[in-house]
mmCIF file of C-alpha atoms and ligand atoms in Angstrom:
data_model
loop_
_atom_site.group_PDB
_atom_site.id
_atom_site.type_symbol
_atom_site.label_atom_id
_atom_site.label_comp_id
_atom_site.label_asym_id
_atom_site.label_seq_id
_atom_site.Cartn_x
_atom_site.Cartn_y
_atom_site.Cartn_z
ATOM 1 C CA MET Y 1 -5.419 63.088 -161.453
ATOM 2 C CA GLU Y 2 -3.013 64.116 -159.280
ATOM 3 C CA GLU Y 3 -4.544 67.806 -158.549
ATOM 4 C CA THR Y 4 -1.476 70.219 -159.687
ATOM 5 C CA GLU Y 5 -1.118 73.911 -158.958
ATOM 6 C CA ILE Y 6 -2.673 76.100 -161.676
ATOM 7 C CA VAL Y 7 0.374 77.745 -163.198
ATOM 8 C CA ASN Y 8 -0.075 81.416 -163.476
ATOM 9 C CA PHE Y 9 -0.750 81.995 -167.064
ATOM 10 C CA PRO Y 10 -1.811 85.695 -167.277
ATOM 11 C CA ASN Y 11 -4.216 86.776 -169.937
ATOM 12 C CA ALA Y 12 -3.418 83.147 -171.598
ATOM 13 C CA ARG Y 13 -5.994 83.251 -175.104
ATOM 14 C CA VAL Y 14 -6.691 79.549 -176.149
ATOM 15 C CA LEU Y 15 -8.333 79.324 -179.614
ATOM 16 C CA ALA Y 16 -10.935 76.262 -179.553
ATOM 17 C CA ILE Y 17 -12.206 74.175 -182.610
ATOM 18 C CA GLU Y 18 -15.505 72.326 -181.641
ATOM 19 C CA SER Y 19 -16.867 69.578 -184.464
ATOM 20 C CA SER Y 20 -17.693 66.743 -182.955
ATOM 21 C CA CYS Y 21 -21.812 66.334 -183.933
ATOM 22 C CA ASP Y 22 -23.738 68.930 -186.454
ATOM 23 C CA GLU Y 23 -21.876 72.626 -185.341
ATOM 24 C CA THR Y 24 -18.782 73.552 -186.482
ATOM 25 C CA ALA Y 25 -17.293 76.344 -184.257
ATOM 26 C CA ALA Y 26 -14.552 78.509 -183.047
ATOM 27 C CA ALA Y 27 -13.947 80.367 -180.153
ATOM 28 C CA ILE Y 28 -10.976 81.957 -178.760
ATOM 29 C CA VAL Y 29 -11.167 82.599 -174.436
ATOM 30 C CA GLU Y 30 -8.809 84.321 -172.044
ATOM 31 C CA ASN Y 31 -7.646 82.807 -169.183
ATOM 32 C CA GLY Y 32 -10.914 80.203 -169.377
ATOM 33 C CA ARG Y 33 -13.586 82.619 -167.959
ATOM 34 C CA ILE Y 34 -13.528 85.998 -171.336
ATOM 35 C CA ILE Y 35 -14.868 84.782 -174.528
ATOM 36 C CA LEU Y 36 -13.054 87.333 -177.029
ATOM 37 C CA GLY Y 37 -14.549 85.970 -180.623
ATOM 38 C CA ALA Y 38 -16.748 83.270 -181.124
ATOM 39 C CA THR Y 39 -18.177 81.653 -184.409
ATOM 40 C CA VAL Y 40 -21.409 78.770 -184.587
ATOM 41 C CA ALA Y 41 -21.421 77.566 -187.756
ATOM 42 C CA SER Y 42 -24.965 75.799 -187.894
ATOM 43 C CA GLN Y 43 -25.749 72.377 -189.561
ATOM 44 C CA MET Y 44 -29.130 72.402 -188.380
ATOM 45 C CA GLU Y 45 -31.253 72.818 -191.758
ATOM 46 C CA ILE Y 46 -29.119 70.525 -193.452
ATOM 47 C CA HIS Y 47 -29.983 67.647 -191.049
ATOM 48 C CA ALA Y 48 -33.625 68.923 -190.098
ATOM 49 C CA ARG Y 49 -34.734 67.782 -193.780
ATOM 50 C CA TYR Y 50 -33.130 64.287 -193.169
ATOM 51 C CA GLY Y 51 -35.012 64.109 -189.170
ATOM 52 C CA GLY Y 52 -31.383 63.405 -187.775
ATOM 53 C CA VAL Y 53 -27.811 63.735 -188.254
ATOM 54 C CA PHE Y 54 -26.604 62.277 -191.015
ATOM 55 C CA PRO Y 55 -23.168 61.743 -190.352
ATOM 56 C CA GLU Y 56 -21.398 62.446 -193.868
ATOM 57 C CA VAL Y 57 -22.865 65.392 -194.410
ATOM 58 C CA ALA Y 58 -21.889 66.505 -191.187
ATOM 59 C CA SER Y 59 -18.280 66.136 -192.057
ATOM 60 C CA ARG Y 60 -18.462 67.604 -195.512
ATOM 61 C CA GLN Y 61 -19.899 70.228 -194.295
ATOM 62 C CA HIS Y 62 -17.412 70.989 -191.387
ATOM 63 C CA ILE Y 63 -14.768 70.434 -194.033
ATOM 64 C CA LEU Y 64 -16.312 73.627 -195.744
ATOM 65 C CA SER Y 65 -17.018 75.422 -192.799
ATOM 66 C CA ALA Y 66 -13.790 75.345 -190.483
ATOM 67 C CA LEU Y 67 -10.954 77.133 -192.145
ATOM 68 C CA PRO Y 68 -13.992 80.042 -192.275
ATOM 69 C CA VAL Y 69 -15.170 79.624 -188.962
ATOM 70 C CA VAL Y 70 -11.273 79.526 -187.102
ATOM 71 C CA GLU Y 71 -11.123 83.505 -189.464
ATOM 72 C CA ASN Y 72 -14.315 85.019 -188.525
ATOM 73 C CA THR Y 73 -12.823 84.296 -185.239
ATOM 74 C CA LEU Y 74 -9.677 85.283 -185.287
ATOM 75 C CA ALA Y 75 -11.094 88.490 -187.074
ATOM 76 C CA GLU Y 76 -14.102 88.922 -184.570
ATOM 77 C CA ALA Y 77 -11.429 89.489 -181.520
ATOM 78 C CA HIS Y 78 -8.882 91.092 -183.736
ATOM 79 C CA LEU Y 79 -6.210 88.979 -182.995
ATOM 80 C CA ALA Y 80 -3.676 86.973 -185.184
ATOM 81 C CA LEU Y 81 -2.158 83.726 -184.162
ATOM 82 C CA ASN Y 82 0.737 84.440 -182.873
ATOM 83 C CA ASP Y 83 -1.364 86.691 -179.868
ATOM 84 C CA LEU Y 84 -2.579 82.975 -178.653
ATOM 85 C CA ASP Y 85 -1.368 80.354 -176.216
ATOM 86 C CA ALA Y 86 -2.459 77.342 -177.338
ATOM 87 C CA ILE Y 87 -5.541 75.331 -179.648
ATOM 88 C CA ALA Y 88 -7.672 73.432 -178.325
ATOM 89 C CA VAL Y 89 -9.525 70.744 -180.272
ATOM 90 C CA THR Y 90 -12.348 68.289 -179.316
ATOM 91 C CA ARG Y 91 -10.581 65.088 -179.450
ATOM 92 C CA GLY Y 92 -14.413 63.384 -178.739
ATOM 93 C CA PRO Y 93 -16.302 61.607 -177.874
ATOM 94 C CA GLY Y 94 -18.372 62.449 -181.230
ATOM 95 C CA LEU Y 95 -19.096 60.997 -184.746
ATOM 96 C CA ALA Y 96 -15.437 60.097 -186.296
ATOM 97 C CA GLY Y 97 -15.454 61.793 -189.443
ATOM 98 C CA SER Y 98 -16.714 65.400 -188.174
ATOM 99 C CA LEU Y 99 -13.953 64.972 -185.185
ATOM 100 C CA LEU Y 100 -11.330 64.556 -188.221
ATOM 101 C CA VAL Y 101 -11.766 67.537 -189.294
ATOM 102 C CA GLY Y 102 -11.506 69.711 -186.227
ATOM 103 C CA LEU Y 103 -8.376 67.769 -185.061
ATOM 104 C CA ASN Y 104 -6.650 68.131 -188.757
ATOM 105 C CA LEU Y 105 -7.219 71.605 -188.732
ATOM 106 C CA ALA Y 106 -6.098 72.021 -185.584
ATOM 107 C CA LYS Y 107 -3.167 70.268 -185.946
ATOM 108 C CA GLY Y 108 -2.162 71.860 -188.855
ATOM 109 C CA LEU Y 109 -2.524 75.191 -186.757
ATOM 110 C CA ALA Y 110 -0.510 74.115 -184.109
ATOM 111 C CA LEU Y 111 2.530 72.923 -186.330
ATOM 112 C CA GLY Y 112 2.315 76.208 -188.587
ATOM 113 C CA SER Y 113 2.127 78.598 -184.889
ATOM 114 C CA GLY Y 114 4.122 76.512 -183.008
ATOM 115 C CA LEU Y 115 1.590 76.141 -180.470
ATOM 116 C CA PRO Y 116 0.973 73.994 -178.301
ATOM 117 C CA LEU Y 117 -1.443 71.417 -179.423
ATOM 118 C CA ILE Y 118 -4.566 70.742 -176.283
ATOM 119 C CA GLY Y 119 -6.887 67.693 -176.757
ATOM 120 C CA VAL Y 120 -10.038 68.313 -175.096
ATOM 121 C CA ASN Y 121 -12.935 65.482 -173.905
ATOM 122 C CA HIS Y 122 -16.351 67.371 -175.308
ATOM 123 C CA LEU Y 123 -18.208 66.294 -171.668
ATOM 124 C CA GLU Y 124 -15.471 67.864 -170.052
ATOM 125 C CA GLY Y 125 -16.067 71.159 -172.432
ATOM 126 C CA HIS Y 126 -20.255 71.612 -171.753
ATOM 127 C CA LEU Y 127 -18.852 71.450 -167.715
ATOM 128 C CA TYR Y 128 -16.896 74.114 -168.499
ATOM 129 C CA SER Y 129 -19.089 76.109 -170.282
ATOM 130 C CA ALA Y 130 -20.878 76.802 -166.433
ATOM 131 C CA TRP Y 131 -17.685 79.609 -165.726
ATOM 132 C CA VAL Y 132 -17.158 81.292 -169.453
ATOM 133 C CA SER Y 133 -18.776 84.244 -170.347
ATOM 134 C CA PRO Y 134 -18.851 86.808 -173.115
ATOM 135 C CA SER Y 135 -16.743 89.806 -173.008
ATOM 136 C CA ASN Y 136 -19.144 92.504 -172.595
ATOM 137 C CA GLN Y 137 -21.203 90.818 -169.930
ATOM 138 C CA GLY Y 138 -19.171 90.667 -167.176
ATOM 139 C CA LEU Y 139 -17.367 87.700 -164.653
ATOM 140 C CA PRO Y 140 -18.869 84.578 -164.898
ATOM 141 C CA PRO Y 141 -20.044 82.686 -162.313
ATOM 142 C CA GLU Y 142 -16.641 80.882 -160.044
ATOM 143 C CA PRO Y 143 -16.495 77.292 -159.687
ATOM 144 C CA ARG Y 144 -17.543 76.353 -155.501
ATOM 145 C CA PHE Y 145 -15.844 72.572 -155.644
ATOM 146 C CA PRO Y 146 -17.200 70.315 -154.749
ATOM 147 C CA LEU Y 147 -20.199 70.139 -156.951
ATOM 148 C CA MET Y 148 -22.726 68.175 -158.245
ATOM 149 C CA ALA Y 149 -23.269 68.409 -162.437
ATOM 150 C CA LEU Y 150 -25.524 66.715 -164.214
ATOM 151 C CA LEU Y 151 -24.443 66.517 -168.113
ATOM 152 C CA VAL Y 152 -27.713 66.515 -170.505
ATOM 153 C CA SER Y 153 -26.680 66.667 -173.898
ATOM 154 C CA GLY Y 154 -28.256 64.522 -176.950
ATOM 155 C CA GLY Y 155 -25.529 62.078 -176.807
ATOM 156 C CA HIS Y 156 -24.664 61.818 -172.962
ATOM 157 C CA THR Y 157 -26.589 62.013 -169.442
ATOM 158 C CA GLU Y 158 -25.038 61.514 -166.014
ATOM 159 C CA LEU Y 159 -24.081 62.862 -162.986
ATOM 160 C CA ASN Y 160 -20.950 63.980 -162.037
ATOM 161 C CA LEU Y 161 -19.037 64.668 -159.072
ATOM 162 C CA MET Y 162 -16.307 67.578 -159.721
ATOM 163 C CA ARG Y 163 -14.264 67.833 -156.566
ATOM 164 C CA GLY Y 164 -12.025 70.548 -158.194
ATOM 165 C CA HIS Y 165 -10.855 71.321 -161.919
ATOM 166 C CA LEU Y 166 -10.533 68.854 -164.102
ATOM 167 C CA ASP Y 167 -11.305 66.302 -161.220
ATOM 168 C CA TYR Y 168 -14.709 64.168 -162.176
ATOM 169 C CA THR Y 169 -16.205 60.846 -160.552
ATOM 170 C CA ARG Y 170 -18.843 59.907 -162.876
ATOM 171 C CA LEU Y 171 -21.440 58.608 -159.954
ATOM 172 C CA GLY Y 172 -23.900 57.547 -162.739
ATOM 173 C CA ALA Y 173 -25.099 57.659 -166.889
ATOM 174 C CA THR Y 174 -28.327 56.590 -168.879
ATOM 175 C CA LEU Y 175 -28.630 52.686 -169.638
ATOM 176 C CA ASP Y 176 -30.020 53.558 -172.246
ATOM 177 C CA ASP Y 177 -30.935 56.540 -174.608
ATOM 178 C CA ALA Y 178 -29.658 60.191 -173.406
ATOM 179 C CA ALA Y 179 -32.480 62.345 -172.447
ATOM 180 C CA GLY Y 180 -31.489 64.921 -175.529
ATOM 181 C CA GLU Y 181 -32.083 61.920 -178.016
ATOM 182 C CA ALA Y 182 -35.277 60.490 -176.160
ATOM 183 C CA PHE Y 183 -36.503 63.729 -176.710
ATOM 184 C CA ASP Y 184 -35.745 63.721 -180.533
ATOM 185 C CA LYS Y 185 -37.149 60.787 -180.937
ATOM 186 C CA VAL Y 186 -40.014 61.376 -179.274
ATOM 187 C CA ALA Y 187 -40.435 64.416 -181.376
ATOM 188 C CA ARG Y 188 -40.497 62.311 -184.258
ATOM 189 C CA LEU Y 189 -43.156 60.167 -183.291
ATOM 190 C CA LEU Y 190 -45.074 63.345 -182.780
ATOM 191 C CA ASN Y 191 -44.518 64.419 -186.553
ATOM 192 C CA LEU Y 192 -42.739 67.738 -184.927
ATOM 193 C CA PRO Y 193 -39.107 69.422 -186.401
ATOM 194 C CA TYR Y 194 -35.873 68.320 -185.199
ATOM 195 C CA PRO Y 195 -33.943 69.030 -183.262
ATOM 196 C CA GLY Y 196 -36.456 67.995 -180.669
ATOM 197 C CA GLY Y 197 -35.803 69.866 -177.782
ATOM 198 C CA PRO Y 198 -36.411 73.001 -179.041
ATOM 199 C CA SER Y 199 -40.286 71.631 -180.578
ATOM 200 C CA ILE Y 200 -41.422 69.490 -177.926
ATOM 201 C CA GLN Y 201 -40.557 72.795 -174.919
ATOM 202 C CA GLU Y 202 -42.803 74.840 -177.554
ATOM 203 C CA ALA Y 203 -45.429 72.171 -178.132
ATOM 204 C CA ALA Y 204 -45.597 71.337 -174.239
ATOM 205 C CA ILE Y 205 -46.395 75.469 -173.542
ATOM 206 C CA HIS Y 206 -49.755 74.766 -174.856
ATOM 207 C CA GLY Y 207 -50.156 71.450 -172.672
ATOM 208 C CA ASN Y 208 -51.175 70.041 -169.743
ATOM 209 C CA PRO Y 209 -48.371 68.194 -168.133
ATOM 210 C CA LEU Y 210 -50.864 66.024 -165.865
ATOM 211 C CA ALA Y 211 -52.351 65.088 -168.909
ATOM 212 C CA TYR Y 212 -51.176 61.568 -169.670
ATOM 213 C CA LYS Y 213 -49.423 59.631 -166.801
ATOM 214 C CA LEU Y 214 -46.224 58.150 -168.165
ATOM 215 C CA PRO Y 215 -43.785 55.647 -166.155
ATOM 216 C CA ARG Y 216 -40.691 57.137 -164.203
ATOM 217 C CA ALA Y 217 -37.402 55.039 -164.256
ATOM 218 C CA TRP Y 218 -35.890 55.252 -160.710
ATOM 219 C CA LEU Y 219 -33.675 52.887 -160.670
ATOM 220 C CA GLU Y 220 -33.457 53.339 -156.564
ATOM 221 C CA ASP Y 221 -29.841 52.473 -155.410
ATOM 222 C CA THR Y 222 -28.008 54.019 -158.250
ATOM 223 C CA TRP Y 223 -27.533 57.103 -159.924
ATOM 224 C CA ASN Y 224 -28.684 55.377 -163.065
ATOM 225 C CA PHE Y 225 -30.958 56.839 -165.656
ATOM 226 C CA SER Y 226 -33.097 55.230 -168.659
ATOM 227 C CA PHE Y 227 -35.583 56.742 -171.524
ATOM 228 C CA SER Y 228 -36.283 53.532 -173.339
ATOM 229 C CA GLY Y 229 -39.754 52.549 -170.820
ATOM 230 C CA LEU Y 230 -40.851 56.463 -170.899
ATOM 231 C CA LYS Y 231 -40.127 56.316 -175.323
ATOM 232 C CA THR Y 232 -41.925 53.185 -175.307
ATOM 233 C CA ALA Y 233 -44.808 54.598 -173.822
ATOM 234 C CA MET Y 234 -45.041 57.189 -175.219
ATOM 235 C CA LEU Y 235 -44.941 55.362 -178.545
ATOM 236 C CA LYS Y 236 -47.881 53.163 -177.148
ATOM 237 C CA LEU Y 237 -49.906 56.133 -176.126
ATOM 238 C CA VAL Y 238 -49.190 57.063 -179.328
ATOM 239 C CA GLN Y 239 -50.708 54.060 -180.979
ATOM 240 C CA GLU Y 240 -53.755 53.886 -178.581
ATOM 241 C CA LEU Y 241 -54.932 57.715 -180.004
ATOM 242 C CA LYS Y 242 -54.541 57.297 -183.526
ATOM 243 C CA GLY Y 243 -56.773 54.627 -183.081
ATOM 244 C CA SER Y 244 -54.423 51.928 -185.542
ATOM 245 C CA GLY Y 245 -52.307 49.804 -182.822
ATOM 246 C CA GLY Y 246 -49.555 50.098 -185.391
ATOM 247 C CA PRO Y 247 -47.940 52.617 -187.255
ATOM 248 C CA GLY Y 248 -48.879 54.110 -190.544
ATOM 249 C CA ILE Y 249 -51.040 57.093 -190.179
ATOM 250 C CA GLU Y 250 -48.920 59.988 -189.889
ATOM 251 C CA GLY Y 251 -50.156 62.957 -188.438
ATOM 252 C CA SER Y 252 -53.575 62.225 -187.657
ATOM 253 C CA PRO Y 253 -55.316 65.795 -186.735
ATOM 254 C CA SER Y 254 -56.679 64.947 -183.291
ATOM 255 C CA LEU Y 255 -53.341 64.121 -182.122
ATOM 256 C CA PRO Y 256 -53.021 65.883 -178.880
ATOM 257 C CA VAL Y 257 -49.668 66.977 -179.329
ATOM 258 C CA ASN Y 258 -49.392 69.753 -176.669
ATOM 259 C CA ASP Y 259 -50.341 67.074 -173.710
ATOM 260 C CA LEU Y 260 -48.387 64.191 -175.069
ATOM 261 C CA ALA Y 261 -45.126 67.141 -175.020
ATOM 262 C CA ALA Y 262 -45.855 68.840 -172.098
ATOM 263 C CA SER Y 263 -46.680 65.204 -169.750
ATOM 264 C CA PHE Y 264 -43.714 62.979 -171.733
ATOM 265 C CA GLN Y 265 -41.331 66.847 -170.674
ATOM 266 C CA ALA Y 266 -42.810 66.551 -167.240
ATOM 267 C CA ALA Y 267 -41.493 62.694 -166.939
ATOM 268 C CA VAL Y 268 -38.175 63.528 -168.257
ATOM 269 C CA VAL Y 269 -37.438 66.969 -165.947
ATOM 270 C CA GLU Y 270 -38.521 65.193 -162.696
ATOM 271 C CA VAL Y 271 -36.268 62.373 -162.601
ATOM 272 C CA LEU Y 272 -33.796 64.347 -163.691
ATOM 273 C CA PHE Y 273 -34.510 66.949 -160.941
ATOM 274 C CA LYS Y 274 -35.178 64.583 -158.388
ATOM 275 C CA LYS Y 275 -31.975 62.308 -159.201
ATOM 276 C CA THR Y 276 -29.846 65.207 -159.378
ATOM 277 C CA MET Y 277 -31.108 66.895 -156.057
ATOM 278 C CA THR Y 278 -30.840 63.263 -153.834
ATOM 279 C CA ALA Y 279 -26.737 62.882 -155.003
ATOM 280 C CA ALA Y 280 -26.109 66.664 -154.388
ATOM 281 C CA ARG Y 281 -27.832 66.321 -151.041
ATOM 282 C CA GLU Y 282 -25.771 62.648 -150.102
ATOM 283 C CA TYR Y 283 -22.289 63.773 -151.631
ATOM 284 C CA GLU Y 284 -22.953 67.565 -149.459
ATOM 285 C CA VAL Y 285 -22.205 69.687 -152.687
ATOM 286 C CA ASN Y 286 -22.305 73.602 -152.683
ATOM 287 C CA GLU Y 287 -23.439 73.366 -155.543
ATOM 288 C CA ILE Y 288 -25.675 72.158 -158.627
ATOM 289 C CA LEU Y 289 -24.224 72.421 -162.250
ATOM 290 C CA LEU Y 290 -26.443 71.866 -165.201
ATOM 291 C CA ALA Y 291 -24.407 71.293 -168.789
ATOM 292 C CA GLY Y 292 -25.487 70.360 -172.520
ATOM 293 C CA GLY Y 293 -27.840 70.523 -174.753
ATOM 294 C CA VAL Y 294 -30.972 69.528 -172.467
ATOM 295 C CA SER Y 295 -29.793 71.940 -170.046
ATOM 296 C CA ALA Y 296 -31.472 74.797 -172.253
ATOM 297 C CA ASN Y 297 -34.662 73.257 -171.127
ATOM 298 C CA GLN Y 298 -37.277 76.339 -169.829
ATOM 299 C CA ALA Y 299 -38.557 73.718 -167.620
ATOM 300 C CA LEU Y 300 -36.050 72.011 -166.525
ATOM 301 C CA ARG Y 301 -34.028 75.437 -165.466
ATOM 302 C CA ASP Y 302 -36.844 76.593 -164.364
ATOM 303 C CA VAL Y 303 -37.243 73.412 -161.688
ATOM 304 C CA PHE Y 304 -33.641 73.980 -160.534
ATOM 305 C CA LEU Y 305 -34.127 77.473 -160.056
ATOM 306 C CA ASN Y 306 -36.940 77.326 -157.935
ATOM 307 C CA GLN Y 307 -35.628 75.346 -155.421
ATOM 308 C CA ASP Y 308 -33.157 77.478 -152.609
ATOM 309 C CA GLU Y 309 -31.491 74.160 -151.316
ATOM 310 C CA PHE Y 310 -28.639 74.755 -153.062
ATOM 311 C CA PRO Y 311 -26.991 77.658 -154.928
ATOM 312 C CA VAL Y 312 -27.376 76.671 -159.169
ATOM 313 C CA ASN Y 313 -25.134 77.599 -162.065
ATOM 314 C CA ILE Y 314 -27.198 77.198 -165.488
ATOM 315 C CA PRO Y 315 -24.688 78.744 -168.528
ATOM 316 C CA PRO Y 316 -26.629 80.584 -170.981
ATOM 317 C CA LEU Y 317 -28.953 79.240 -173.749
ATOM 318 C CA SER Y 318 -25.791 80.288 -176.739
ATOM 319 C CA LEU Y 319 -23.642 78.034 -174.074
ATOM 320 C CA CYS Y 320 -25.869 74.863 -173.037
ATOM 321 C CA THR Y 321 -26.023 73.212 -177.086
ATOM 322 C CA ASP Y 322 -22.687 72.734 -178.708
ATOM 323 C CA ASN Y 323 -19.741 75.683 -178.809
ATOM 324 C CA ALA Y 324 -16.141 76.103 -178.848
ATOM 325 C CA ALA Y 325 -16.015 78.380 -176.365
ATOM 326 C CA MET Y 326 -16.505 75.183 -173.495
ATOM 327 C CA ILE Y 327 -13.817 73.833 -175.394
ATOM 328 C CA ALA Y 328 -11.391 77.138 -175.037
ATOM 329 C CA ALA Y 329 -12.066 77.231 -171.665
ATOM 330 C CA ALA Y 330 -12.089 73.440 -170.882
ATOM 331 C CA GLY Y 331 -8.470 74.155 -173.054
ATOM 332 C CA PHE Y 332 -7.269 76.645 -170.706
ATOM 333 C CA TYR Y 333 -7.415 74.817 -167.258
ATOM 334 C CA ARG Y 334 -5.681 71.807 -169.442
ATOM 335 C CA LEU Y 335 -2.878 74.577 -170.390
ATOM 336 C CA ALA Y 336 -2.797 75.924 -167.083
ATOM 337 C CA HIS Y 337 -2.223 72.210 -164.934
ATOM 338 C CA GLY Y 338 0.080 71.479 -167.377
ATOM 339 C CA TYR Y 339 -1.383 69.529 -170.029
ATOM 340 C CA THR Y 340 -0.636 69.391 -173.891
ATOM 341 C CA ASP Y 341 -0.554 66.984 -176.344
ATOM 342 C CA PRO Y 342 2.125 65.421 -179.034
ATOM 343 C CA LEU Y 343 0.616 66.342 -182.502
ATOM 344 C CA SER Y 344 0.448 62.527 -182.702
ATOM 345 C CA ILE Y 345 -2.567 62.075 -180.738
ATOM 346 C CA ASP Y 346 -6.103 61.113 -182.751
ATOM 347 C CA ILE Y 347 -9.955 61.464 -182.125
ATOM 348 C CA LEU Y 348 -11.728 59.283 -179.542
ATOM 349 C CA PRO Y 349 -14.989 58.766 -180.718
ATOM 350 C CA THR Y 350 -16.182 57.111 -177.670
ATOM 351 C CA TRP Y 351 -14.344 58.707 -174.640
ATOM 352 C CA PRO Y 352 -15.623 58.656 -171.387
ATOM 353 C CA LEU Y 353 -15.065 61.683 -169.070
ATOM 354 C CA SER Y 354 -13.744 59.411 -166.017
HETATM 355 O O1 KG4 E 401 -24.968 69.900 -176.017
HETATM 356 P P1 KG4 E 401 -25.637 69.527 -177.410
HETATM 357 O O2 KG4 E 401 -25.790 70.929 -178.263
HETATM 358 O O3 KG4 E 401 -24.751 67.922 -179.105
HETATM 359 C C1 KG4 E 401 -24.305 67.066 -178.148
HETATM 360 O O4 KG4 E 401 -23.384 67.226 -177.625
HETATM 361 O O5 KG4 E 401 -25.406 65.900 -177.852
HETATM 362 O O6 KG4 E 401 -27.527 68.977 -177.631
HETATM 363 C C2 KG4 E 401 -28.429 68.478 -178.426
HETATM 364 C C3 KG4 E 401 -29.030 67.856 -177.790
HETATM 365 C C4 KG4 E 401 -30.550 67.473 -178.697
HETATM 366 O O7 KG4 E 401 -30.959 65.800 -178.427
HETATM 367 C C5 KG4 E 401 -31.464 68.718 -178.566
HETATM 368 O O8 KG4 E 401 -33.049 67.980 -179.088
HETATM 369 C C6 KG4 E 401 -30.962 68.747 -177.069
HETATM 370 O O9 KG4 E 401 -30.286 68.745 -176.952
HETATM 371 N N1 KG4 E 401 -31.939 70.156 -176.648
HETATM 372 C C7 KG4 E 401 -33.142 70.372 -175.554
HETATM 373 C C8 KG4 E 401 -33.481 71.762 -175.885
HETATM 374 N N2 KG4 E 401 -32.338 72.506 -177.067
HETATM 375 C C9 KG4 E 401 -31.996 71.267 -177.497
HETATM 376 N N3 KG4 E 401 -33.887 69.165 -175.107
HETATM 377 C C10 KG4 E 401 -34.864 70.155 -173.802
HETATM 378 N N4 KG4 E 401 -35.366 70.873 -174.387
HETATM 379 C C11 KG4 E 401 -34.710 71.992 -174.819
HETATM 380 N N5 KG4 E 401 -34.826 73.340 -175.080
HETATM 381 ZN ZN1 ZN E 402 -22.529 68.619 -176.977
#
């Protein structure tokens, strides 16, 4: 993509809709940086019953929540559609049925209001969550390009070099499970509730991270990640500890869940941290950025915040997991660079960032 001058949009307000997975969210963001209103309708409790996201249930819930979430956001910001400058929406990657609900509502709003439509990549949104703040919390940090972005969510784990706005070079990504997916699967193995990340973090507080020696996949000479070996090692360990060698005996009271959770979390965090630091040195970046649901993990945040080689920007917890403020922020920069989309655009359930 060619680097273009940012067109001046004084006080441009972008309304965004996010419905790629199990949160229905809307937000209005001014100048890509200040959140004027934001609503997230979480389906977490519903999906917890199934131990993971149930796609058909997710899209039906999005249909029920999408319009009320937009109306609530407009009311919170004391704005009407004709006070806005664009409608942004997550176009992908994500669950097809869920994405369709958000995109169709965004198209309807854009058509009815005459505002431009902007399709945003969900991963791009996660990165922009680092530079947006609620209006009562002062100005968010400015990006210091070039920067190294570690994007860790339930569906993705990748290292991106950002040389400027909307400019991404993916250096590497997971070859199998995403970090969040590994947290969710291991939580299930340990009989901890969905979503697995927060459950493992909570259990790990009471555990010893050195209790079990677990494998780390360094994948030398690449910036890729792999968590399937760690997941398998956890499965074998749990089977050994249960003394059965096979599934079937669930919830043995003797399973040292806290130590297992702490050892697993330490293995994931160490690989994410060391590989990101090495990449940051190699590309001589000015800062490190963490984004995505797993960047809510306190152990991961701590290890980055406790080093002083690079400044680190990690979004507040409410912006780490899926939200629409990040989509509005990314949408603003797309608008400011002159990118809008026709109403004929379709969803892109698999859409790499670069
Ligand atoms: O970014 P996100 O909300 O959705 C995707 O785009 O995937 O990320 C959700 C993922 C889930 O796998 C969840 O278990 C993980 O983020 N997660 C965490 C924590 N909070 C959420 N993982 C580790 N520690 C946490 N505190
Ligand atoms: Zn996400």
